[in-house]
PDB file of C-alpha atoms in Angstrom:
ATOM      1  CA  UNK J   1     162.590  78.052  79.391  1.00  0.00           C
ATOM      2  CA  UNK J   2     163.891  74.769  80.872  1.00  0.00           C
ATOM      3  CA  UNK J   3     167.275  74.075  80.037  1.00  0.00           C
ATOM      4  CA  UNK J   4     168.158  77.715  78.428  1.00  0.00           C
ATOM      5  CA  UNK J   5     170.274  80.454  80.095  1.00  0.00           C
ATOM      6  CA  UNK J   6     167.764  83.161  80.881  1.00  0.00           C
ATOM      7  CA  UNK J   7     168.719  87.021  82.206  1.00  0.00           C
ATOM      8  CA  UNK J   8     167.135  87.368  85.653  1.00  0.00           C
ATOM      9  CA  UNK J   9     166.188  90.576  87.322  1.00  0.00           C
ATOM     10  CA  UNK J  10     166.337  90.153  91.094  1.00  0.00           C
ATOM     11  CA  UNK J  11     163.737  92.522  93.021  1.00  0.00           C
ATOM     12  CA  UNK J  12     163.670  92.446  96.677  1.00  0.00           C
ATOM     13  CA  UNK J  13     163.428  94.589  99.688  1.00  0.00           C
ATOM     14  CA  UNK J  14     167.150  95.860 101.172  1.00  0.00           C
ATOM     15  CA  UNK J  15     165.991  94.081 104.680  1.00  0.00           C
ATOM     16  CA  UNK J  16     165.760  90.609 102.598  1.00  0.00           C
ATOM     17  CA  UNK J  17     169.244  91.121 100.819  1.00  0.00           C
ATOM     18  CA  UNK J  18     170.545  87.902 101.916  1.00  0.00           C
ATOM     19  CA  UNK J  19     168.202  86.003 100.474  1.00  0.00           C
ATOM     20  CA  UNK J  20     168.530  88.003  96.926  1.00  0.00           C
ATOM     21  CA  UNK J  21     172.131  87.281  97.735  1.00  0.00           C
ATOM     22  CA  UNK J  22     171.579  83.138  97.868  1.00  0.00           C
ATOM     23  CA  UNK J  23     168.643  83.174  94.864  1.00  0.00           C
ATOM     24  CA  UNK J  24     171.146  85.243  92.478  1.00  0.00           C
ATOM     25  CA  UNK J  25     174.036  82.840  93.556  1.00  0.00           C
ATOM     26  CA  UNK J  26     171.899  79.259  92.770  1.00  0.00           C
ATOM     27  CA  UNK J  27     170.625  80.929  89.573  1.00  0.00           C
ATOM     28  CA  UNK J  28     173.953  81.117  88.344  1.00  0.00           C
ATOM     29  CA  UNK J  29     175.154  78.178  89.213  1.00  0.00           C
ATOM     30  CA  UNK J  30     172.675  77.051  87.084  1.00  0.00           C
ATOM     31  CA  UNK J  31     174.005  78.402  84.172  1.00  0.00           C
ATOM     32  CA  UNK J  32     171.537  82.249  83.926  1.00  0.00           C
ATOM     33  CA  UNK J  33     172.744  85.358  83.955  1.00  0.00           C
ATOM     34  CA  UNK J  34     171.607  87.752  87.153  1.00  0.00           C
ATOM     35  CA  UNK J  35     171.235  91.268  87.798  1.00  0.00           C
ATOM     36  CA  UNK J  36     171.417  92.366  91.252  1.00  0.00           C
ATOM     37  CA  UNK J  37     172.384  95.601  91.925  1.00  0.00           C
ATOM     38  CA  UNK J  38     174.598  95.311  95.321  1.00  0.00           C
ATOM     39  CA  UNK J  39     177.128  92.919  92.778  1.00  0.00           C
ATOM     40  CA  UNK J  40     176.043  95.081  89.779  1.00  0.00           C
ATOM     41  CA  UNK J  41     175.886  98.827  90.640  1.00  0.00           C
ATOM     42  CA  UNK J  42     178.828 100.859  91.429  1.00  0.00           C
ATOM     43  CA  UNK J  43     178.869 103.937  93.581  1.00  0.00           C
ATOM     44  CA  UNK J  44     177.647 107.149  92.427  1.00  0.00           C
ATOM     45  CA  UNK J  45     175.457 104.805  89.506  1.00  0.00           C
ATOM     46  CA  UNK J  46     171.852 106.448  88.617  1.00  0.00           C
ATOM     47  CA  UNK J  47     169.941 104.130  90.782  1.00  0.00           C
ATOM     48  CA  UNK J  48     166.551 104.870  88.636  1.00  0.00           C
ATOM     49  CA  UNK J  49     168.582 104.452  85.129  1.00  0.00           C
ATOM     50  CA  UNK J  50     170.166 101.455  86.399  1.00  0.00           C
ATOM     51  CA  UNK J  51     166.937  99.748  87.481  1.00  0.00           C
ATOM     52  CA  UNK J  52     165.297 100.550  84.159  1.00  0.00           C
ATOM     53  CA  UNK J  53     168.075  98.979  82.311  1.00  0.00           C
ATOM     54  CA  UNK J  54     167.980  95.520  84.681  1.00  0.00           C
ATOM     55  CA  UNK J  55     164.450  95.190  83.881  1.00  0.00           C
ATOM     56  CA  UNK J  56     164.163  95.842  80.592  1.00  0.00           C
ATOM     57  CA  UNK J  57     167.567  93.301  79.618  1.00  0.00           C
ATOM     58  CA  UNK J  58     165.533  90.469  81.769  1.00  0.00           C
ATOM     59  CA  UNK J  59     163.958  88.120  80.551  1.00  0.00           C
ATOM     60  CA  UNK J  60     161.955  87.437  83.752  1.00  0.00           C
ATOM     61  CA  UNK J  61     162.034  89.018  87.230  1.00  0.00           C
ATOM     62  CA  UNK J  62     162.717  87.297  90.104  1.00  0.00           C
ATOM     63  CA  UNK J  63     160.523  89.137  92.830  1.00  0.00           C
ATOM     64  CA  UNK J  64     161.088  87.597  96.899  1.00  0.00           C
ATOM     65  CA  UNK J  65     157.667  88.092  98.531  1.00  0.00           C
ATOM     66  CA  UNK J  66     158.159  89.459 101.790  1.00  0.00           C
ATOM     67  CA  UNK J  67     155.856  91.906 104.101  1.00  0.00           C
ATOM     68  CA  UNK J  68     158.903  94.432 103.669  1.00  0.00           C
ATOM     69  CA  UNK J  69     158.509  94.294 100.120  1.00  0.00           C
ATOM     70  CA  UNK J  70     155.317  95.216 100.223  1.00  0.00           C
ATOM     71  CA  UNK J  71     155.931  98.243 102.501  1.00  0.00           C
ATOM     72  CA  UNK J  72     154.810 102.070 101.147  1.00  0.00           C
ATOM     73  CA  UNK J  73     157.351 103.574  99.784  1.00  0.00           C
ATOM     74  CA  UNK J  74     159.486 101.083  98.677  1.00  0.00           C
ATOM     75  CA  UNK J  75     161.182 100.941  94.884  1.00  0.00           C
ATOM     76  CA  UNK J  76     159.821  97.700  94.713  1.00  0.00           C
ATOM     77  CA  UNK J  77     156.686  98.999  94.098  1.00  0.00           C
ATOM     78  CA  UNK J  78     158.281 100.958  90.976  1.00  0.00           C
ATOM     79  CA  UNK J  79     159.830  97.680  90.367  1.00  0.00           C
ATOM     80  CA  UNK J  80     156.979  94.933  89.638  1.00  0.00           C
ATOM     81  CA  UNK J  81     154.524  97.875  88.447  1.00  0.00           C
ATOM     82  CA  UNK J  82     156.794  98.144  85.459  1.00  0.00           C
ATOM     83  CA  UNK J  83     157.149  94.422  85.134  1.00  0.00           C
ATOM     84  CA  UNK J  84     153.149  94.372  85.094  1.00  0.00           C
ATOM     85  CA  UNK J  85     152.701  97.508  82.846  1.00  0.00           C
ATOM     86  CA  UNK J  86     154.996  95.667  80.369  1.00  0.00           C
ATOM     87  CA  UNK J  87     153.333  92.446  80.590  1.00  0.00           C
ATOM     88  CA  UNK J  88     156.361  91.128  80.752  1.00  0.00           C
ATOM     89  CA  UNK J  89     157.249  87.762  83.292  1.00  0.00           C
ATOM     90  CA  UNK J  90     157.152  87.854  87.333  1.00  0.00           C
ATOM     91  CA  UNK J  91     158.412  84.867  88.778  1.00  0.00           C
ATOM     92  CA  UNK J  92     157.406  85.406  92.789  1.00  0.00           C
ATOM     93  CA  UNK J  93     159.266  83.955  95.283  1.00  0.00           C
ATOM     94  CA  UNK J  94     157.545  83.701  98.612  1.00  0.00           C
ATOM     95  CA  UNK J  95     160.502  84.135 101.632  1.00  0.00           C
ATOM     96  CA  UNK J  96     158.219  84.040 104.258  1.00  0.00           C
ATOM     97  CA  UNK J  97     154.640  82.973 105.299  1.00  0.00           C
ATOM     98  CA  UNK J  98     152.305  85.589 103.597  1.00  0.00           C
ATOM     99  CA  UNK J  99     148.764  85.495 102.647  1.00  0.00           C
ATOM    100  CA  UNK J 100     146.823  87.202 100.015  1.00  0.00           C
ATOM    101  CA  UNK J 101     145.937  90.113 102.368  1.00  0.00           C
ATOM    102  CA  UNK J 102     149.404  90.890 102.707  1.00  0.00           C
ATOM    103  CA  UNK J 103     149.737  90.997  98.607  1.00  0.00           C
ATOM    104  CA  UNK J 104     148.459  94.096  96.545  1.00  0.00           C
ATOM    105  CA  UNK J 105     145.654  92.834  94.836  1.00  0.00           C
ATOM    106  CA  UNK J 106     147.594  92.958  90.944  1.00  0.00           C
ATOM    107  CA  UNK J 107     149.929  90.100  92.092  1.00  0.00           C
ATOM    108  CA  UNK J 108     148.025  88.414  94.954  1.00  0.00           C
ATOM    109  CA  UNK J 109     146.280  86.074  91.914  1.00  0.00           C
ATOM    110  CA  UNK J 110     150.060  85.433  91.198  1.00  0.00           C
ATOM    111  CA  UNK J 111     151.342  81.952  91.011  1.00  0.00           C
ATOM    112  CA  UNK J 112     154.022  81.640  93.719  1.00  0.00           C
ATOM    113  CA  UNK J 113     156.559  79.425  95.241  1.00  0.00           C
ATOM    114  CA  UNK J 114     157.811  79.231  98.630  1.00  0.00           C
ATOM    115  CA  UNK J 115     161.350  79.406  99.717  1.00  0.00           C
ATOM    116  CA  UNK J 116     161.132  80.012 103.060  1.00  0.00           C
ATOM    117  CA  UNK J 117     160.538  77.010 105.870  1.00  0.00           C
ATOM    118  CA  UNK J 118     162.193  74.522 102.973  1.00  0.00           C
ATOM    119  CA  UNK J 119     165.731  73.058 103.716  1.00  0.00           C
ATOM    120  CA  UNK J 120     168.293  74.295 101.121  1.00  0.00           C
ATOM    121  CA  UNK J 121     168.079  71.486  98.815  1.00  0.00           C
ATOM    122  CA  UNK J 122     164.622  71.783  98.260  1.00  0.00           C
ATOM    123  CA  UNK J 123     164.518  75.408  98.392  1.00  0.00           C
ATOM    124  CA  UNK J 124     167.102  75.207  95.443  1.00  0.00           C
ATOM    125  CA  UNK J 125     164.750  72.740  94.037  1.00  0.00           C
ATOM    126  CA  UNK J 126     162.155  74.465  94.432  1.00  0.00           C
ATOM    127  CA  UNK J 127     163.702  78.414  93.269  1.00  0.00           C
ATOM    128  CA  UNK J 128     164.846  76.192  89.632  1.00  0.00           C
ATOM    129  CA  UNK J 129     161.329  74.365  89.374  1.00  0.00           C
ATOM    130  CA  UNK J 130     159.860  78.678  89.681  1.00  0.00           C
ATOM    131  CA  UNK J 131     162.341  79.695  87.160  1.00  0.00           C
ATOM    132  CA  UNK J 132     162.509  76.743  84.519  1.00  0.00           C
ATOM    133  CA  UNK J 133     158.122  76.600  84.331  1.00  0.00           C
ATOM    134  CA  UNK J 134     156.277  73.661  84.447  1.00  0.00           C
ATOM    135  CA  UNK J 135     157.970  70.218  83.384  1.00  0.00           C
ATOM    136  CA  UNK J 136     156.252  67.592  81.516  1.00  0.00           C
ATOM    137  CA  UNK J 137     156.847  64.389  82.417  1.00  0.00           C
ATOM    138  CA  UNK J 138     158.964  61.396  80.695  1.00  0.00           C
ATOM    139  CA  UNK J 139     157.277  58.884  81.240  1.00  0.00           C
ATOM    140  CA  UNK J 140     153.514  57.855  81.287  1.00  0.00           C
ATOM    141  CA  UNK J 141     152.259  59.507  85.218  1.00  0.00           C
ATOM    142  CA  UNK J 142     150.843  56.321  86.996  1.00  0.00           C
ATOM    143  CA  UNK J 143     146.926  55.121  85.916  1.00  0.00           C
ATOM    144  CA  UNK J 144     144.876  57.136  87.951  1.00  0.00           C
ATOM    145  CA  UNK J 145     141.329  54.761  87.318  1.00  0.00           C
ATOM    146  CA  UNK J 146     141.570  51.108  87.787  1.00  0.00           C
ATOM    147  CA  UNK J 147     138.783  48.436  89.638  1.00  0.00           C
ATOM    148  CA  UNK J 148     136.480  50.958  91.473  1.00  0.00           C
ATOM    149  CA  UNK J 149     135.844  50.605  95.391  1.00  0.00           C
ATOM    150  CA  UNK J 150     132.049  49.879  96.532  1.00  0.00           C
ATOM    151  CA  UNK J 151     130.944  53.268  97.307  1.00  0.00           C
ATOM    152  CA  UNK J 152     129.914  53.947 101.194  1.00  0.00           C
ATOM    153  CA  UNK J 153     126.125  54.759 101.515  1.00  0.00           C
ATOM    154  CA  UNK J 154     127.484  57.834 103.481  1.00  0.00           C
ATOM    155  CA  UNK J 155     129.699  59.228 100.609  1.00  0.00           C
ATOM    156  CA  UNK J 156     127.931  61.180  98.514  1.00  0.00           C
ATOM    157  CA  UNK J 157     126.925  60.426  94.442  1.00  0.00           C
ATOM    158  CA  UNK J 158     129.386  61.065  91.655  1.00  0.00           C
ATOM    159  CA  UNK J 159     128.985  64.501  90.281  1.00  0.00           C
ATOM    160  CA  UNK J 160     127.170  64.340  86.969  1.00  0.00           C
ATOM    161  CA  UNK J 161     129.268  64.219  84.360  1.00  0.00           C
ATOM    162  CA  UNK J 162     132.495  62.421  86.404  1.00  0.00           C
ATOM    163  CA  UNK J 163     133.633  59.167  85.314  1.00  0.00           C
ATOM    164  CA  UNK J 164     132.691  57.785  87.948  1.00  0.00           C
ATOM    165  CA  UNK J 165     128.615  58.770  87.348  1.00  0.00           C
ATOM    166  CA  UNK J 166     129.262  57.719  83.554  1.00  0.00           C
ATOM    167  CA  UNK J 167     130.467  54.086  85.210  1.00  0.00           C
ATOM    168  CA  UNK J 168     127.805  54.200  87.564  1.00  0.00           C
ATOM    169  CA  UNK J 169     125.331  54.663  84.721  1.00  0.00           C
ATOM    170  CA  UNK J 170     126.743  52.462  82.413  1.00  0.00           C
ATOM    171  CA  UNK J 171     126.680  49.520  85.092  1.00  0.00           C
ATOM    172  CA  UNK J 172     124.100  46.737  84.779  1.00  0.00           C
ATOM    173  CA  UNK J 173     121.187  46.688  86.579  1.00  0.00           C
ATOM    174  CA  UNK J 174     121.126  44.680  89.914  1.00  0.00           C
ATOM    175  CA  UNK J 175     118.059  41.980  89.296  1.00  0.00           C
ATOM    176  CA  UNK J 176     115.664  43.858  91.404  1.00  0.00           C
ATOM    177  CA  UNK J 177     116.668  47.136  90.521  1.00  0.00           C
ATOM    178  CA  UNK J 178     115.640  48.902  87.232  1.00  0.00           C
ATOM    179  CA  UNK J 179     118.535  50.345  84.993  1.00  0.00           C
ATOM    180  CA  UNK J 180     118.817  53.920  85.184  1.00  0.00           C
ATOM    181  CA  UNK J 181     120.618  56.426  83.016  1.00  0.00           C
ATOM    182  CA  UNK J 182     120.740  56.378  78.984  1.00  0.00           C
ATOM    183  CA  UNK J 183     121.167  54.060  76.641  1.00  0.00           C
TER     184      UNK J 183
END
């Protein structure tokens, strides 16, 4: 989805509007389309029609994590059931600490970001990183193996089937020490 305008449907509690406010702002400054219904919905609009409309025109669903979004009651429970039921995407935004307790079970397995207790620029950072998926890299990541450091008798033996326990295995025999492993 990187580098494509993408329709967003912002769900959030009405206590966390500020922060719907700010996501729906960044996201289209970075060239998507939002629904949010306090710039979108007029007076005397079917609320329920409305909704339906917003999430089925998305192409995701911005959803801000908060304890009041999780609340009985709310329409954000109407909101990410559909998204669910539809199997279509749920980006979740974490706006403040929460742990998987305070998640219904169908999203807690949810990959989330958090937003809240970043500074703007990386919570921008971060809220276009949630949106745009995962990013390959451009160049080669740094070489992760290299010379290997004498192992501390304290530390415990590779796991089988590690490079390091192939290495270990494939490494000659000290002169008073039988080889082990296979050949």
């Amino acid at each position: 989805m990187s580098g494509t305008t993408q329709r967003y449907f912002i769900s959030y509690a009405g206590v966390d509007r500020s922060w719907a406010e700010w996501v729906g702002y960044h996201l289209e400054q970075a060239g998507h389309r939002v629904t949010l219904d306090v710039w979108d919905w007029r007076t005397g609009d079917d609320f329920v029609q409305r909704m339906d409309e917003g999430l089925v025109q998305a192409d995701a669903v911005v959803a801000l994590f908060s304890k009041s979004y999780f609340e009985p009651g709310r329409w954000t429970g109407e909101e990410w059931s559909a998204v669910i039921a539809r199997r279509d995407r749920i980006i979740p935004l974490a706006i403040e600490p929460l742990t998987n307790r305070d998640i219904p079970p169908m999203l807690a397995t949810r990959v989330r970001m958090d937003l809240h207790g970043l500074g703007e620029k990386d919570a921008v950072a971060a809220l276009l990183a949630a949106v745009g998926g995962g990013v390959r890299p451009s160049s080669p990541p740094p070489f992760p193996g290299g010379p290997a450091a004498p192992r501390q008798s304290s530390s415990p033996p590779p796991y089988p089937g590690t490079v390091a326990a192939a290495t270990a295995a494939a490494a000659p025999a000290k002169p008073d020490q039988p080889k082990t492993g296979t050949a």
